[in-house]
Structure formats: structure tokens, C-alpha cells
Short mmCIF file of C-alpha atoms in Angstrom, two decimals:
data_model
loop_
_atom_site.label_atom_id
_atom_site.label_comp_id
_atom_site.label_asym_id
_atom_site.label_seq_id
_atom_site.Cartn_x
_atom_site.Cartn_y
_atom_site.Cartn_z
CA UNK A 1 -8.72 4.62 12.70
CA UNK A 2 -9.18 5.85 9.00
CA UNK A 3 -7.29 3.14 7.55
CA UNK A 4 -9.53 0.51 9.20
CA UNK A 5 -12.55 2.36 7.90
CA UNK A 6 -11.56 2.65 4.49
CA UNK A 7 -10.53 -0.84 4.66
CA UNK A 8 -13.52 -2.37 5.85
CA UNK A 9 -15.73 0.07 3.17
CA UNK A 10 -13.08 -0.95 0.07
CA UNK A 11 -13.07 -5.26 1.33
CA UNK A 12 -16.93 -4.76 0.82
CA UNK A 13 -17.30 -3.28 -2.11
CA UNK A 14 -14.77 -5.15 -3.80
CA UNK A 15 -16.22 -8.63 -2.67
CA UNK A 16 -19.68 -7.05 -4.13
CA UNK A 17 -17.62 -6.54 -7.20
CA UNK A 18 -16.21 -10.34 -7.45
CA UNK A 19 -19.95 -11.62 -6.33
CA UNK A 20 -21.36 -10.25 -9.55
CA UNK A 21 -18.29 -10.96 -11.85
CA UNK A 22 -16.33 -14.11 -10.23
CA UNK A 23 -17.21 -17.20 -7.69
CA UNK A 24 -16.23 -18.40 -4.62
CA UNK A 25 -13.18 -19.56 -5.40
CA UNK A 26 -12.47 -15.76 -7.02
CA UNK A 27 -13.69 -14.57 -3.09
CA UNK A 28 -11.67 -16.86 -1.37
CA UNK A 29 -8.77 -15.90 -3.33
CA UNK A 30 -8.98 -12.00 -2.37
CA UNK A 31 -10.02 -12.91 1.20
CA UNK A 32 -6.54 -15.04 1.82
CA UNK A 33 -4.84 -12.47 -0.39
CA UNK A 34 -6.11 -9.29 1.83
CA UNK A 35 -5.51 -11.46 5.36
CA UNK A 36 -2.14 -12.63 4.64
CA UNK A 37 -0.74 -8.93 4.43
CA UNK A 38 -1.23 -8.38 7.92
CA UNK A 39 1.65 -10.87 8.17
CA UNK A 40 3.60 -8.16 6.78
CA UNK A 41 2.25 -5.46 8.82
CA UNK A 42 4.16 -6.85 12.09
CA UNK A 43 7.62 -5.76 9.70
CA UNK A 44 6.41 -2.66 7.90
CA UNK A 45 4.03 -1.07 11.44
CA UNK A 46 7.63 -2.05 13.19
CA UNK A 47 9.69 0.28 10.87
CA UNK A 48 7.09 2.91 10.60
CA UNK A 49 6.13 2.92 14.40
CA UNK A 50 9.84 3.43 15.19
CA UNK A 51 10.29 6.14 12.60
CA UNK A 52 7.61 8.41 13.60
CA UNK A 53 8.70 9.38 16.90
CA UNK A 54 12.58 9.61 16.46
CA UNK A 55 11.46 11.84 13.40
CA UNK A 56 8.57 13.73 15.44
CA UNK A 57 11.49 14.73 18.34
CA UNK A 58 13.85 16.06 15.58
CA UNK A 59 11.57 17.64 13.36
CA UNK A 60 10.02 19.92 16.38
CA UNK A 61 13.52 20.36 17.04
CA UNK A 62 14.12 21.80 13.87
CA UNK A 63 16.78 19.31 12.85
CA UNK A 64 16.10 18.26 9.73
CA UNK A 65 19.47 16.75 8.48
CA UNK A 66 18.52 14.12 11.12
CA UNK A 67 15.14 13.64 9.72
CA UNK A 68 15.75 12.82 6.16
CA UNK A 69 18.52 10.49 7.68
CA UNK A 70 16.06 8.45 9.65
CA UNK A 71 13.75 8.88 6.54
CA UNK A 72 16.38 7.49 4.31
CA UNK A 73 17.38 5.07 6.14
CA UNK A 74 13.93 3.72 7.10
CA UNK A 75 12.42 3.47 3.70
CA UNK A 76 15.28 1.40 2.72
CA UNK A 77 14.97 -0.91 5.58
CA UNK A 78 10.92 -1.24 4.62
CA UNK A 79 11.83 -1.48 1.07
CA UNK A 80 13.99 -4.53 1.89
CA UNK A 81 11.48 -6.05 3.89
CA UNK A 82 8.72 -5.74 1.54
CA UNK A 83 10.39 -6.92 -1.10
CA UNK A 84 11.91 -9.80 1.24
CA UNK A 85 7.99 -11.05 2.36
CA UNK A 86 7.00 -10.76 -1.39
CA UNK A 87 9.94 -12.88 -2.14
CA UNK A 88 8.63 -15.41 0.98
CA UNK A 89 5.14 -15.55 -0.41
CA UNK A 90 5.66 -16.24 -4.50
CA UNK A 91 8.28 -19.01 -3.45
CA UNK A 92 6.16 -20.75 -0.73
CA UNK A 93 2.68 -19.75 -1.05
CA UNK A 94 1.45 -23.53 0.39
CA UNK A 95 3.13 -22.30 4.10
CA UNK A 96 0.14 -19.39 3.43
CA UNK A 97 -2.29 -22.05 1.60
CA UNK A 98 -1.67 -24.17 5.41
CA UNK A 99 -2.18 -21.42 7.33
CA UNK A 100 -5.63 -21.58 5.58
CA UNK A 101 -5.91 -25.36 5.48
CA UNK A 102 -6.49 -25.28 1.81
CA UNK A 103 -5.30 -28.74 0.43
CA UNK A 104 -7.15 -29.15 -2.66
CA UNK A 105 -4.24 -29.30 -5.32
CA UNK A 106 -6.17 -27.11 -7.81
CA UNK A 107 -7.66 -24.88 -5.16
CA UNK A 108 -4.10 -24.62 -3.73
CA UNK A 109 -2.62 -23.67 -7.54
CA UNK A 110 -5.06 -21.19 -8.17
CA UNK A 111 -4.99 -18.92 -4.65
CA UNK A 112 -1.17 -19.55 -4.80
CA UNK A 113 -0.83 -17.72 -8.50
CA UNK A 114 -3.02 -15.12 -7.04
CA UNK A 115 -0.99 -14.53 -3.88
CA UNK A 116 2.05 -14.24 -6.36
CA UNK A 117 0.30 -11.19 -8.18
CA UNK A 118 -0.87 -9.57 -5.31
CA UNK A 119 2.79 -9.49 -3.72
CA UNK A 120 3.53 -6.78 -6.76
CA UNK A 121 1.90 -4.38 -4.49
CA UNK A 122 3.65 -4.69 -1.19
CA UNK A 123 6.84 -2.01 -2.16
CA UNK A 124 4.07 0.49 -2.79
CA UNK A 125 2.18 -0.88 0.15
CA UNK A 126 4.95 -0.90 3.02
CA UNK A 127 6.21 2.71 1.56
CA UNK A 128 2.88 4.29 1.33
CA UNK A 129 2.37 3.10 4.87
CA UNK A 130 5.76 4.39 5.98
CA UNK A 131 5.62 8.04 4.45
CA UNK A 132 1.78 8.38 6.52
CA UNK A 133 3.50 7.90 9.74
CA UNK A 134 5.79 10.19 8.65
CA UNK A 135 4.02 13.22 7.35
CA UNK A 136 1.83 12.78 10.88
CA UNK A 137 5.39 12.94 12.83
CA UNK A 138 6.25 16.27 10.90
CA UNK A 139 2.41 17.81 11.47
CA UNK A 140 1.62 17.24 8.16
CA UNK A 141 -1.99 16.10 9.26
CA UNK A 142 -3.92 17.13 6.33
CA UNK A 143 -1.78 15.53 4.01
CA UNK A 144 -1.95 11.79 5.80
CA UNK A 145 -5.23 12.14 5.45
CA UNK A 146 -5.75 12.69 2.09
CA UNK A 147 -3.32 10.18 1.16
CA UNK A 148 -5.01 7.46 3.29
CA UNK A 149 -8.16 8.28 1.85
CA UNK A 150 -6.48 8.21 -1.53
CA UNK A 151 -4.55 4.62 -0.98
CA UNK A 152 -7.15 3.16 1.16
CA UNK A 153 -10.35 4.43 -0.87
CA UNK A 154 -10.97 6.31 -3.92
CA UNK A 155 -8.02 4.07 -5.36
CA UNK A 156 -9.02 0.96 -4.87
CA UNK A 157 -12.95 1.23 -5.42
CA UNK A 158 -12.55 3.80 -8.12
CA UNK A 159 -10.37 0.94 -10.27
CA UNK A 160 -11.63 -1.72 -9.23
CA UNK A 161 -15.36 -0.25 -10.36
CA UNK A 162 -13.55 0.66 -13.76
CA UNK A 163 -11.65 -2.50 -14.43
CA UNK A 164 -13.86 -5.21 -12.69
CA UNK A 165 -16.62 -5.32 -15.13
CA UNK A 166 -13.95 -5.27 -18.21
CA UNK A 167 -11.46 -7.81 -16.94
CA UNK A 168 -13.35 -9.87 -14.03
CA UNK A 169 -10.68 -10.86 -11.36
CA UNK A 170 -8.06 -9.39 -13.01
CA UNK A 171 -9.09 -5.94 -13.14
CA UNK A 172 -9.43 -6.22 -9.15
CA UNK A 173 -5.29 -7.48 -8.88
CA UNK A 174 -4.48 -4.53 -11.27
CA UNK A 175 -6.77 -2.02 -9.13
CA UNK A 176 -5.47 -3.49 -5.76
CA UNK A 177 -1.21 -2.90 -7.19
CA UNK A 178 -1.98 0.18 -9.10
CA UNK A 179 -4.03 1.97 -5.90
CA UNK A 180 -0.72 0.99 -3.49
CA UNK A 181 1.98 1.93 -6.40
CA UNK A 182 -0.08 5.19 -7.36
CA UNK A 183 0.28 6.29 -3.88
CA UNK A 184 3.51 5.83 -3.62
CA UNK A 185 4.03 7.60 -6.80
CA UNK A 186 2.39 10.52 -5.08
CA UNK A 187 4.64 10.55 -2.08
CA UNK A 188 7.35 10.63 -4.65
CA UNK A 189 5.93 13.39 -6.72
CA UNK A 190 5.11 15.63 -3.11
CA UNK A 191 8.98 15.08 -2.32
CA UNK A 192 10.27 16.42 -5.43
CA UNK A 193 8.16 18.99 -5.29
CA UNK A 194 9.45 20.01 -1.34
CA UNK A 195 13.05 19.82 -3.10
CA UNK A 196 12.78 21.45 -6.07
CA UNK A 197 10.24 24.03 -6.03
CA UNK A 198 8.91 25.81 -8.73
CA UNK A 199 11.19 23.07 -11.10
CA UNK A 200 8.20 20.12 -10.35
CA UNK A 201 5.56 21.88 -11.91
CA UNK A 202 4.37 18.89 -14.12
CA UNK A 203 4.51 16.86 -10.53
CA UNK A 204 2.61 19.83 -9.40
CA UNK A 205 -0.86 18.92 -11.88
CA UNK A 206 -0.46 15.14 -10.79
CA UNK A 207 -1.17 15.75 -7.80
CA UNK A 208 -3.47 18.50 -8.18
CA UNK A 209 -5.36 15.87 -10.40
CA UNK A 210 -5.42 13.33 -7.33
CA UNK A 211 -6.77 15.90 -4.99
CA UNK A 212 -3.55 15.96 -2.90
CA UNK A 213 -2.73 19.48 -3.30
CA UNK A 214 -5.50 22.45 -3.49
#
């Protein structure tokens, strides 16, 4: 239910944010942008949602050579299909553009360069969302939460606050890829950490910086 929340509360403040420094042509751009990833979410909430309980059942089970195997193996399989759906929408961004019912040629050039930047944040994206379905299968409740809260909030408004003013709309496309690939970045760092100990204590202040770790 979080997710929703903090995606309704980021949408908002962001379309304040492109009200005061773009038009409506800037809005209508984000708007197709944010509504064309749930496209996305029938591949990467299929992966996840099939993850989390074969990895729930094992974990509780206390095999965990079985659970980095299904981990492995499913963040390839949502890698690839991030990757293939950002592939799908730079090369034919008019199938999303219909979808719409733009047909303006210039309208339809400008959203469809925007869509293309956007898709740099779907890897970080599909494996953020991934790795929270994960840590909730293993009990690691606390942790999903902060990381939603981190992807789906403080990320995204705290750059796009920073950036918006400086760079217009293209401080909100670096906030919206940097929020998704700084998560994932975090999972990464939390991983290393679980493997190597005392070794990751650099990893150890990122993430104490972020608010992940006490």
C-alpha cells in the first residue's frame, strides 16, 4: 500500500514542480511517461510475485542455497525484461504515443524523446522492485520499508526539488533515473555487506548516509 502512497505524494509534487518551471506539454510528457510503466509492471510484478513465495518457503526452511538460486535467477530474468521493454519503448514510442492518441508530429517527437530518457530508469526500477518482494519473503520488513520510502519518496522529491529549479524538465528525468538507480545501488551495497562483513565498511557509511542502516 506504501508504494501507492508514496507514488501518489511524489506524482504531485513533481507536477507542482513542472507547473512552476515547464508547460503543459512538459506535464503531459511526465504523465504518459509515469502511466506507460505500468505496462511494465504486468512483467516485472510477474517475476517478483513468483519469487517471493518460492523464496519465503525456503528461507523459513532454512535453505538458503535455494534462495540465492531463485534470487539469481530471478533478477536476471527481470533484468532481461526491463531492459527488453526499454528496448520496445525507445524504438517504437508512437505504439505508446497511440495508446495516448497523440498525433501531432511535434507533440509526438517531443513525448517520444522523453519516453526514450525515462526508459534509463527501468533496470533500476524492475530490480529495486524485485529485491522489496524479496527482503519481505525473508522477514526483512523493516528494511522494505525503508527502501520503498527511499525509492518511492525522499528520492524522487528530494532531487527533483534540487535539480528542478536549476535544470527545468531535465532535472526531473535525472531525479526520476537517479532515485530508481540509487536504490538499486543500495540493494547492491546491503548485499555486499551480508557477504562480506566487516570487508564493506565504505558500503557500510553509504548506506548509513541514506538512512538504510541505523
Amino acid at each position: 500500500a506504501s508504494v501507492w502512497l508514496y507514488l501518489m505524494v511524489s506524482v504531485q509534487v513533481i507536477n507542482s514542480l513542472i507547473l512552476s518551471y515547464g508547460d503543459k506539454m512538459d506535464i503531459q510528457a511526465f504523465s504518459i511517461c509515469k502511466n506507460s510503466v505500468n505496462l511494465c509492471y504486468i512483467l516485472f510484478l510477474a517475476i517478483a510475485q513468483t519469487l517471493s513465495p518460492i523464496a519465503g518457503v525456503y528461507a523459513h526452511s532454512g535453505d538458503y542455497d535455494r534462495v540465492r538460486f531463485m534470487l539469481k535467477r530471478s533478477i536476471r530474468y527481470i533484468i532481461a525484461a526491463s531492459v527488453i521493454m526499454g528496448l520496445l519503448f525507445a524504438l517504437f514510442p508512437q505504439l505508446i504515443m497511440m495508446l495516448y492518441g497523440v498525433e501531432d508530429p511535434q507533440s509526438v517527437a517531443y513525448l517520444s524523446s522523453c519516453l526514450r530518457i525515462y526508459t534509463l530508469a527501468f533496470p533500476g526500477l524492475a530490480f529495486t522492485l524485485l529485491m522489496n518482494y524479496y527482503f519481505q519473503a525473508i522477514g526483512k520488513i523493516k528494511l522494505s520499508k525503508r527502501l520503498t520510502m527511499l525509492e518511492g519518496l525522499l528520492l524522487p522529491i528530494g532531487l527533483a526539488c534540487i535539480l528542478t529549479p536549476w535544470l527545468h524538465m531535465t532535472g526531473v528525468w535525472i531525479a526520476m533515473i537517479l532515485s530508481e538507480n540509487i536504490s538499486a545501488v543500495s540493494i547492491i551495497v546491503i548485499l555486499l555487506i551480508n557477504r562480506y562483513g566487516n570487508h564493506a565498511a565504505g558500503a557500510e557509511r553509504f548506506l548509513w548516509v541514506l538512512g538504510l542502516i541505523p
